[in-house]
CSV table of C-alpha atoms and ligand atoms in Angstrom, one decimal:
chain,number,residue,atom,x,y,z
A,1,MET,CA,0.0,0.0,0.0
A,2,ARG,CA,1.1,3.5,-0.7
A,3,ALA,CA,0.9,6.7,1.6
A,4,LYS,CA,-0.8,6.4,5.0
A,5,THR,CA,-4.5,7.1,4.8
A,6,PHE,CA,-5.7,7.5,8.4
A,7,LEU,CA,-9.1,6.4,9.7
A,8,VAL,CA,-10.6,9.6,11.0
A,9,ASP,CA,-14.2,10.2,11.7
A,10,SER,CA,-16.4,13.3,11.2
A,11,TYR,CA,-15.8,14.2,14.9
A,12,GLN,CA,-12.0,14.2,14.3
A,13,ARG,CA,-11.4,11.0,16.3
A,14,THR,CA,-8.5,8.9,14.8
A,15,ILE,CA,-9.0,5.2,15.0
A,16,ARG,CA,-6.0,3.3,16.4
A,17,ASP,CA,-7.6,0.2,18.0
A,18,LEU,CA,-9.1,-2.7,16.1
A,19,ARG,CA,-11.0,-5.5,17.9
A,20,ILE,CA,-11.1,-8.6,15.8
A,21,SER,CA,-13.7,-11.3,16.7
A,22,VAL,CA,-12.3,-14.6,15.5
A,23,THR,CA,-15.4,-16.7,16.2
A,24,ASP,CA,-18.9,-16.2,17.5
A,25,ARG,CA,-18.9,-19.5,19.3
A,26,CYS,CA,-18.4,-19.8,23.0
A,27,ASN,CA,-17.9,-22.6,25.6
A,28,PHE,CA,-19.4,-20.4,28.4
A,29,ARG,CA,-22.9,-19.1,28.9
A,30,CYS,CA,-22.3,-16.0,30.8
A,31,LEU,CA,-25.4,-14.5,32.4
A,32,TYR,CA,-24.6,-11.0,31.0
A,33,CYS,CA,-23.7,-12.2,27.5
A,34,LEU,CA,-25.3,-15.6,26.5
A,35,PRO,CA,-27.8,-16.1,29.4
A,36,GLU,CA,-29.0,-19.4,28.2
A,37,THR,CA,-28.8,-21.4,31.4
A,38,GLU,CA,-31.4,-22.2,34.0
A,39,ALA,CA,-29.4,-20.2,36.5
A,40,ALA,CA,-29.6,-17.2,34.2
A,41,ALA,CA,-33.3,-17.6,33.6
A,42,ASN,CA,-33.9,-18.0,37.3
A,43,PHE,CA,-31.9,-15.0,38.2
A,44,TYR,CA,-33.7,-12.7,35.8
A,45,ARG,CA,-37.1,-14.2,36.7
A,46,SER,CA,-36.8,-14.3,40.5
A,47,ARG,CA,-35.0,-11.1,41.3
A,48,TRP,CA,-36.3,-8.9,38.5
A,49,ASN,CA,-39.6,-10.5,37.6
A,50,GLN,CA,-38.5,-10.9,34.1
A,51,ASN,CA,-38.5,-14.0,31.9
A,52,PRO,CA,-35.8,-13.9,29.3
A,53,GLY,CA,-37.3,-17.0,27.7
A,54,ILE,CA,-36.3,-20.6,28.2
A,55,PRO,CA,-32.7,-21.3,27.5
A,56,ILE,CA,-32.1,-21.5,23.8
A,57,HIS,CA,-29.1,-22.7,21.8
A,58,HIS,CA,-27.4,-19.9,19.9
A,59,GLN,CA,-27.3,-20.2,16.1
A,60,TRP,CA,-23.6,-20.0,15.3
A,61,LYS,CA,-22.6,-18.6,12.0
A,62,PRO,CA,-21.9,-21.2,9.3
A,63,LYS,CA,-18.3,-21.8,8.5
A,64,HIS,CA,-18.3,-20.3,5.0
A,65,GLU,CA,-19.4,-16.9,6.4
A,66,ILE,CA,-16.5,-16.8,8.9
A,67,LEU,CA,-13.4,-15.0,7.6
A,68,SER,CA,-10.4,-17.1,6.9
A,69,PHE,CA,-7.1,-16.3,8.6
A,70,GLU,CA,-5.8,-14.9,5.3
A,71,GLU,CA,-8.8,-12.6,5.1
A,72,ILE,CA,-8.3,-11.4,8.6
A,73,GLU,CA,-4.6,-10.9,8.0
A,74,ARG,CA,-5.2,-8.9,4.9
A,75,THR,CA,-7.8,-6.7,6.7
A,76,ALA,CA,-5.4,-6.2,9.6
A,77,GLN,CA,-2.6,-5.3,7.2
A,78,ILE,CA,-4.7,-2.7,5.5
A,79,ALA,CA,-6.0,-1.3,8.8
A,80,VAL,CA,-2.4,-1.0,10.2
A,81,ALA,CA,-1.4,0.8,7.0
A,82,CYS,CA,-4.3,3.2,7.8
A,83,GLY,CA,-2.9,3.9,11.3
A,84,ILE,CA,-4.2,1.0,13.5
A,85,GLU,CA,-1.7,0.3,16.3
A,86,LYS,CA,-3.5,-2.0,18.6
A,87,ILE,CA,-5.2,-5.3,17.8
A,88,ARG,CA,-7.2,-7.3,20.2
A,89,LEU,CA,-8.4,-10.8,19.4
A,90,THR,CA,-11.7,-11.6,20.9
A,91,GLY,CA,-15.0,-13.5,20.3
A,92,GLY,CA,-17.1,-15.5,21.3
A,93,GLU,CA,-14.2,-17.5,22.8
A,94,PRO,CA,-11.1,-16.9,20.7
A,95,LEU,CA,-9.5,-20.0,21.8
A,96,LEU,CA,-12.2,-22.1,20.2
A,97,ARG,CA,-10.9,-20.9,16.8
A,98,GLN,CA,-8.8,-23.8,15.5
A,99,ASN,CA,-5.1,-23.0,15.1
A,100,ILE,CA,-5.5,-19.6,16.5
A,101,ALA,CA,-1.7,-19.4,17.1
A,102,THR,CA,-1.2,-19.4,13.3
A,103,LEU,CA,-3.3,-16.3,13.0
A,104,ILE,CA,-1.4,-14.6,15.8
A,105,GLN,CA,1.9,-15.5,14.1
A,106,LYS,CA,0.6,-13.8,10.9
A,107,LEU,CA,-0.6,-10.7,12.8
A,108,ALA,CA,2.5,-10.4,14.9
A,109,ARG,CA,4.6,-10.1,11.7
A,110,ILE,CA,2.7,-7.0,10.5
A,111,PRO,CA,5.1,-4.1,11.0
A,112,GLY,CA,3.4,-1.2,12.8
A,113,ILE,CA,1.4,-3.2,15.4
A,114,ARG,CA,2.5,-1.9,18.8
A,115,ASP,CA,0.2,-4.1,20.8
A,116,LEU,CA,-1.3,-7.5,20.1
A,117,ALA,CA,-3.7,-8.7,22.8
A,118,MET,CA,-6.4,-11.2,23.4
A,119,THR,CA,-9.5,-11.3,25.7
A,120,THR,CA,-10.4,-14.9,26.7
A,121,ASN,CA,-12.5,-16.7,29.3
A,122,GLY,CA,-9.3,-18.6,30.1
A,123,PHE,CA,-10.8,-22.1,30.2
A,124,LEU,CA,-8.7,-23.4,27.3
A,125,PHE,CA,-5.7,-21.2,27.9
A,126,PRO,CA,-3.5,-23.8,29.5
A,127,LYS,CA,-3.8,-26.0,26.4
A,128,TYR,CA,-2.5,-23.2,24.1
A,129,ALA,CA,-0.6,-20.8,26.3
A,130,ILE,CA,2.9,-21.7,25.1
A,131,GLU,CA,1.9,-21.7,21.4
A,132,LEU,CA,0.3,-18.3,21.9
A,133,ARG,CA,3.4,-16.9,23.5
A,134,GLU,CA,5.7,-18.3,20.9
A,135,ALA,CA,3.4,-17.0,18.1
A,136,GLY,CA,4.0,-13.4,19.4
A,137,LEU,CA,0.9,-12.6,21.5
A,138,HIS,CA,1.9,-9.7,23.8
A,139,ARG,CA,-0.8,-9.5,26.4
A,140,VAL,CA,-3.9,-11.4,27.6
A,141,SER,CA,-7.0,-10.3,29.6
A,142,PHE,CA,-9.0,-13.0,31.3
A,143,SER,CA,-12.6,-12.6,32.2
A,144,LEU,CA,-13.1,-13.5,35.8
A,145,ASP,CA,-16.3,-12.3,37.4
A,146,SER,CA,-16.3,-14.4,40.6
A,147,PHE,CA,-13.9,-15.8,43.0
A,148,ASP,CA,-16.5,-18.2,44.4
A,149,LYS,CA,-16.7,-21.5,42.6
A,150,ASP,CA,-20.5,-21.8,42.9
A,151,ASN,CA,-21.1,-18.2,41.9
A,152,PHE,CA,-18.6,-18.6,39.0
A,153,LYS,CA,-20.7,-21.5,37.8
A,154,ARG,CA,-23.9,-19.5,38.1
A,155,LEU,CA,-22.3,-16.6,36.2
A,156,THR,CA,-20.7,-18.6,33.4
A,157,GLY,CA,-22.6,-21.9,33.3
A,158,VAL,CA,-19.4,-23.8,33.7
A,159,GLN,CA,-17.5,-25.1,36.7
A,160,GLY,CA,-14.2,-23.5,35.7
A,161,LEU,CA,-12.8,-21.2,38.4
A,162,ALA,CA,-9.8,-23.3,39.1
A,163,LYS,CA,-9.0,-23.5,35.4
A,164,VAL,CA,-9.1,-19.8,35.0
A,165,THR,CA,-7.0,-19.0,38.1
A,166,ARG,CA,-4.5,-21.7,36.8
A,167,SER,CA,-4.5,-19.8,33.5
A,168,VAL,CA,-3.6,-16.5,35.2
A,169,GLN,CA,-0.7,-18.2,37.0
A,170,LEU,CA,0.5,-19.7,33.7
A,171,ALA,CA,0.3,-16.5,31.9
A,172,LYS,CA,2.5,-14.9,34.6
A,173,GLU,CA,5.0,-17.8,34.3
A,174,LEU,CA,5.2,-17.4,30.6
A,175,GLY,CA,5.9,-13.6,30.9
A,176,PHE,CA,2.7,-12.2,29.4
A,177,ASP,CA,2.7,-8.6,30.7
A,178,PRO,CA,0.5,-6.8,31.7
A,179,ILE,CA,-2.1,-9.4,32.6
A,180,LYS,CA,-5.6,-8.2,33.4
A,181,VAL,CA,-8.7,-9.7,34.7
A,182,ASN,CA,-12.0,-8.3,33.6
A,183,ALA,CA,-15.0,-8.5,35.9
A,184,VAL,CA,-18.5,-7.5,34.8
A,185,ILE,CA,-20.3,-6.5,38.0
A,186,ILE,CA,-24.0,-7.2,38.2
A,187,ARG,CA,-26.1,-6.0,41.1
A,188,ASP,CA,-27.1,-8.9,43.4
A,189,ILE,CA,-25.1,-11.4,41.5
A,190,ASN,CA,-21.5,-10.5,42.2
A,191,ASP,CA,-21.3,-7.0,43.6
A,192,HIS,CA,-20.5,-8.6,47.0
A,193,GLU,CA,-17.3,-9.9,45.4
A,194,ILE,CA,-15.7,-6.5,44.3
A,195,GLU,CA,-13.2,-6.3,47.2
A,196,GLY,CA,-12.3,-10.0,46.9
A,197,LEU,CA,-11.6,-9.7,43.2
A,198,CYS,CA,-9.5,-6.6,43.8
A,199,GLN,CA,-7.6,-8.4,46.5
A,200,TYR,CA,-7.0,-11.3,44.2
A,201,ALA,CA,-5.5,-9.0,41.6
A,202,LEU,CA,-3.4,-7.3,44.3
A,203,ASP,CA,-2.1,-10.6,45.6
A,204,GLU,CA,-1.3,-11.8,42.1
A,205,GLN,CA,0.3,-8.5,41.1
A,206,ILE,CA,-1.9,-8.2,38.1
A,207,SER,CA,-4.5,-5.6,37.0
A,208,VAL,CA,-8.2,-5.8,37.4
A,209,ARG,CA,-10.9,-4.0,35.4
A,210,PHE,CA,-14.4,-3.7,36.8
A,211,ILE,CA,-16.9,-3.3,34.0
A,212,GLU,CA,-20.6,-2.1,34.1
A,213,PHE,CA,-23.1,-4.5,32.6
A,214,MET,CA,-24.1,-3.2,29.2
A,215,PRO,CA,-27.3,-4.0,27.2
A,216,LEU,CA,-25.7,-6.5,24.9
A,217,ASP,CA,-27.0,-9.8,26.3
A,218,SER,CA,-28.6,-12.3,23.9
A,219,SER,CA,-31.9,-12.5,25.8
A,220,LYS,CA,-32.3,-8.7,26.0
A,221,ALA,CA,-32.9,-9.1,29.7
A,222,TRP,CA,-30.7,-6.1,30.6
A,223,GLN,CA,-32.3,-3.5,32.8
A,224,ASN,CA,-30.8,-0.4,34.3
A,225,GLU,CA,-31.4,-1.8,37.8
A,226,HIS,CA,-29.0,-4.6,37.1
A,227,VAL,CA,-26.1,-2.1,36.6
A,228,PHE,CA,-23.8,-1.6,39.5
A,229,SER,CA,-22.4,1.7,38.7
A,230,GLY,CA,-18.7,2.6,38.3
A,231,ASN,CA,-19.2,5.2,41.1
A,232,LYS,CA,-20.5,2.6,43.5
A,233,ILE,CA,-17.7,0.2,42.6
A,234,LEU,CA,-15.2,3.0,43.3
A,235,ALA,CA,-16.8,3.9,46.6
A,236,ARG,CA,-16.7,0.3,47.8
A,237,LEU,CA,-13.0,-0.1,46.8
A,238,GLN,CA,-12.0,3.2,48.5
A,239,LYS,CA,-13.4,1.8,51.8
A,240,LYS,CA,-11.0,-1.0,51.7
A,241,PHE,CA,-8.0,0.0,49.6
A,242,ASP,CA,-5.8,3.1,49.4
A,243,LEU,CA,-6.3,4.2,45.8
A,244,THR,CA,-4.2,6.7,43.9
A,245,PRO,CA,-5.6,7.9,40.6
A,246,THR,CA,-3.3,7.1,37.6
A,247,GLN,CA,-2.9,9.7,35.0
A,248,SER,CA,-3.4,8.3,31.5
A,249,ALA,CA,-1.5,9.8,28.6
A,250,ASN,CA,-4.1,8.1,26.3
A,251,ALA,CA,-7.4,10.1,26.2
A,252,SER,CA,-9.1,7.2,24.4
A,253,GLU,CA,-8.5,4.9,27.4
A,254,THR,CA,-11.9,3.3,28.4
A,255,ALA,CA,-10.9,2.7,32.0
A,256,LYS,CA,-10.3,5.2,34.8
A,257,ARG,CA,-7.4,3.7,36.6
A,258,TRP,CA,-6.0,3.7,40.2
A,259,GLN,CA,-2.8,2.3,41.8
A,260,ILE,CA,-3.1,0.5,45.1
A,261,ASN,CA,-0.4,1.1,47.6
A,262,GLY,CA,2.4,0.7,45.2
A,263,ALA,CA,1.2,-2.7,44.0
A,264,LYS,CA,2.3,-3.8,40.5
A,265,GLY,CA,-1.2,-4.1,39.1
A,266,GLU,CA,-3.8,-1.4,38.9
A,267,VAL,CA,-7.5,-1.1,39.3
A,268,GLY,CA,-9.6,0.1,36.4
A,269,ILE,CA,-13.3,0.9,36.3
A,270,ILE,CA,-15.0,0.9,32.8
A,271,ALA,CA,-18.3,2.7,33.1
A,272,PRO,CA,-19.8,2.9,29.6
A,273,VAL,CA,-23.4,3.0,31.0
A,274,THR,CA,-23.1,5.7,33.6
A,275,GLU,CA,-20.1,7.6,32.3
A,276,PRO,CA,-19.8,7.1,28.6
A,277,PHE,CA,-16.4,7.8,27.1
A,278,CYS,CA,-17.6,7.9,23.4
A,279,GLY,CA,-16.1,11.3,22.8
A,280,HIS,CA,-12.6,9.8,22.9
A,281,CYS,CA,-13.5,6.4,21.3
A,282,ASN,CA,-10.8,5.3,18.9
A,283,ARG,CA,-12.1,1.7,18.3
A,284,LEU,CA,-13.2,-0.2,15.3
A,285,ARG,CA,-14.6,-3.7,15.3
A,286,LEU,CA,-14.4,-6.6,12.8
A,287,THR,CA,-16.8,-9.4,13.5
A,288,SER,CA,-15.9,-13.0,12.7
A,289,ASP,CA,-18.3,-12.9,9.7
A,290,GLY,CA,-16.5,-9.9,8.3
A,291,GLN,CA,-18.7,-7.0,9.4
A,292,ILE,CA,-17.2,-3.7,10.4
A,293,ARG,CA,-18.8,-2.1,13.3
A,294,THR,CA,-18.0,1.5,14.2
A,295,CYS,CA,-19.5,1.2,17.7
A,296,LEU,CA,-20.5,-1.7,20.1
A,297,PHE,CA,-24.0,-0.3,19.8
A,298,SER,CA,-24.1,0.3,16.1
A,299,LEU,CA,-27.4,-0.6,14.4
A,300,HIS,CA,-25.7,-0.9,11.1
A,301,GLU,CA,-22.8,-3.0,10.0
A,302,HIS,CA,-20.6,-3.0,6.9
A,303,ASP,CA,-19.9,-6.2,5.2
A,304,LEU,CA,-16.2,-6.5,4.0
A,305,LYS,CA,-16.6,-10.0,2.6
A,306,PRO,CA,-17.8,-9.0,-0.9
A,307,LEU,CA,-14.6,-6.8,-1.1
A,308,LEU,CA,-12.3,-9.4,0.5
A,309,ARG,CA,-13.7,-12.2,-1.6
A,310,GLY,CA,-14.1,-10.1,-4.8
A,311,LYS,CA,-11.6,-8.1,-6.9
A,312,ALA,CA,-11.1,-5.1,-4.6
A,313,SER,CA,-7.6,-4.0,-4.2
A,314,ASP,CA,-6.1,-3.1,-0.8
A,315,GLU,CA,-6.5,0.6,-1.8
A,316,ASP,CA,-10.2,0.0,-2.5
A,317,ILE,CA,-10.6,-1.7,0.9
A,318,ALA,CA,-8.6,1.1,2.7
A,319,ALA,CA,-10.9,3.7,1.0
A,320,HIS,CA,-14.0,1.8,2.0
A,321,LEU,CA,-12.7,1.6,5.7
A,322,GLN,CA,-12.1,5.3,5.6
A,323,SER,CA,-15.6,6.1,4.4
A,324,ILE,CA,-17.1,3.7,7.0
A,325,VAL,CA,-15.1,5.3,9.8
A,326,TYR,CA,-16.0,8.8,8.7
A,327,LYS,CA,-19.6,8.0,9.6
A,328,LYS,CA,-18.8,6.6,13.1
A,329,GLU,CA,-21.5,7.4,15.6
A,330,ALA,CA,-21.0,10.3,18.0
A,331,GLY,CA,-21.8,7.9,20.8
A,332,HIS,CA,-24.2,5.3,22.2
A,333,LYS,CA,-27.6,6.2,23.4
A,334,ILE,CA,-28.0,4.0,26.5
A,335,GLY,CA,-30.4,5.5,28.9
A,336,ARG,CA,-32.1,7.7,26.3
A,337,GLU,CA,-35.6,7.0,25.1
A,338,ASP,CA,-34.4,6.4,21.5
A,339,PHE,CA,-31.9,3.7,22.6
A,340,VAL,CA,-32.3,0.5,20.6
A,341,GLN,CA,-30.3,-2.6,21.6
A,342,PRO,CA,-28.4,-4.0,18.7
A,343,THR,CA,-29.6,-7.3,17.3
A,344,ARG,CA,-26.1,-8.8,17.7
A,345,THR,CA,-24.9,-9.7,21.1
A,346,MET,CA,-21.6,-9.1,22.7
A,347,SER,CA,-20.5,-12.7,21.9
A,348,CYS,CA,-21.0,-12.0,18.2
A,349,ILE,CA,-19.7,-8.4,18.1
A,350,GLY,CA,-16.6,-9.2,20.2
A,351,GLY,CA,-16.0,-7.2,23.4
B,401,SAM,N1,-15.1,-15.0,25.5
B,401,SAM,C1,-14.0,-14.0,25.9
B,401,SAM,C2,-14.2,-13.5,27.3
B,401,SAM,O1,-15.2,-13.7,27.9
B,401,SAM,O2,-13.2,-13.0,27.8
B,401,SAM,C3,-14.0,-12.9,24.9
B,401,SAM,C4,-15.3,-12.3,24.4
B,401,SAM,S1,-16.2,-11.5,25.6
B,401,SAM,C5,-17.6,-11.0,24.6
B,401,SAM,C6,-15.3,-10.0,25.8
B,401,SAM,C7,-15.6,-9.2,27.1
B,401,SAM,O3,-16.9,-8.7,27.0
B,401,SAM,C8,-15.5,-10.0,28.4
B,401,SAM,O4,-14.6,-9.4,29.3
B,401,SAM,C9,-16.9,-10.0,28.9
B,401,SAM,O5,-16.9,-9.9,30.3
B,401,SAM,C10,-17.4,-8.7,28.3
B,401,SAM,N2,-18.9,-8.7,28.2
B,401,SAM,C11,-19.7,-9.6,27.6
B,401,SAM,N3,-21.0,-9.2,27.7
B,401,SAM,C12,-21.0,-8.0,28.4
B,401,SAM,C13,-22.0,-7.2,28.8
B,401,SAM,N4,-23.3,-7.4,28.6
B,401,SAM,N5,-21.7,-6.0,29.5
B,401,SAM,C14,-20.4,-5.8,29.7
B,401,SAM,N6,-19.4,-6.6,29.4
B,401,SAM,C15,-19.6,-7.7,28.8
B,402,SF4,FE1,-18.9,-15.2,28.5
B,402,SF4,FE2,-17.1,-14.3,26.7
B,402,SF4,FE3,-18.5,-16.4,26.1
B,402,SF4,FE4,-19.7,-14.1,26.3
B,402,SF4,S1,-18.2,-14.7,24.8
B,402,SF4,S2,-20.5,-16.0,27.1
B,402,SF4,S3,-18.5,-13.1,27.9
B,402,SF4,S4,-17.1,-16.3,27.8
């Protein structure tokens, strides 16, 4: 490709961060994402008098609709030539994608990527950890919403706490740095675990991010009352820990961050519902079936497959990406009367 053609939207935000979902499939059924377990149905029904429907089996995308590694690599190369510096692989569960290390190897070779990361539920991590490291993955974030094995099962549908904590240990041993755990906090489900999760991160010298529950679950059961706000999370943490705010050089950072008593890791709070950070958003998403999304809450997607599978040149695709990005939404509308939840769920979009 020739001269750099940056991805800039009509609000002058330059896009630097690309989230690539490599599969829509998942081996977990998180209550806030794919609430398709009896525990999830019971939770929404009993506490909130809601019935998100009987558990259903998600319809995964057929294989021919899923981008090949070559298609993902090409898109990433073009995006990097347009100024993307960070790539995060996500899903569904990215470790369910066969030979994922091969894709990482391809992406790690692209000059210009400063940061190559993955978000995973960690269940399969021990099986692939060494391959991932050798392939060139820089960082890994694990989703860990509970430190109590029964609550973990209720939240994820899987008895997997020991596996995930083992994965965190292994990631440390293999030198992934920084390591983060992400915890989605839901009122009356795991808000009592905020301090414990923070203490775990402190003890392990890793970082923890607390995330507000967003309306992106497959059953559309989300209600504002389920949200345990970033402010409340902070207030709870401040009662137990000595937190010093960390200044970020990066305005597009989603998390507000704090240091705890000189510990290695940090605490971050991501509050997209109560404190939207859309004004500084520098993200773009590519779904596993080749749709470009300019916002988690976009109601429209842009299919790259016809270009990738047709005769479009890299320049054509770069120009297409630019025109899509230019129309990036000002921000999401959660909490407003005109908010519409996207049809696709977090597991399909890629968090
Ligand atoms: N399966 C992997 C995992 O769970 O880490 C990667 C995909 S998952 C969709 C990416 C992130 O989105 C996870 O950290 C998860 O906790 C978060 N997430 C999923 N649904 C969410 C929701 N409704 N609100 C807030 N965060 C959510
Ligand atoms: Fe949970 Fe991630 Fe799977 Fe969603 S995609 S159900 S957050 S493990």
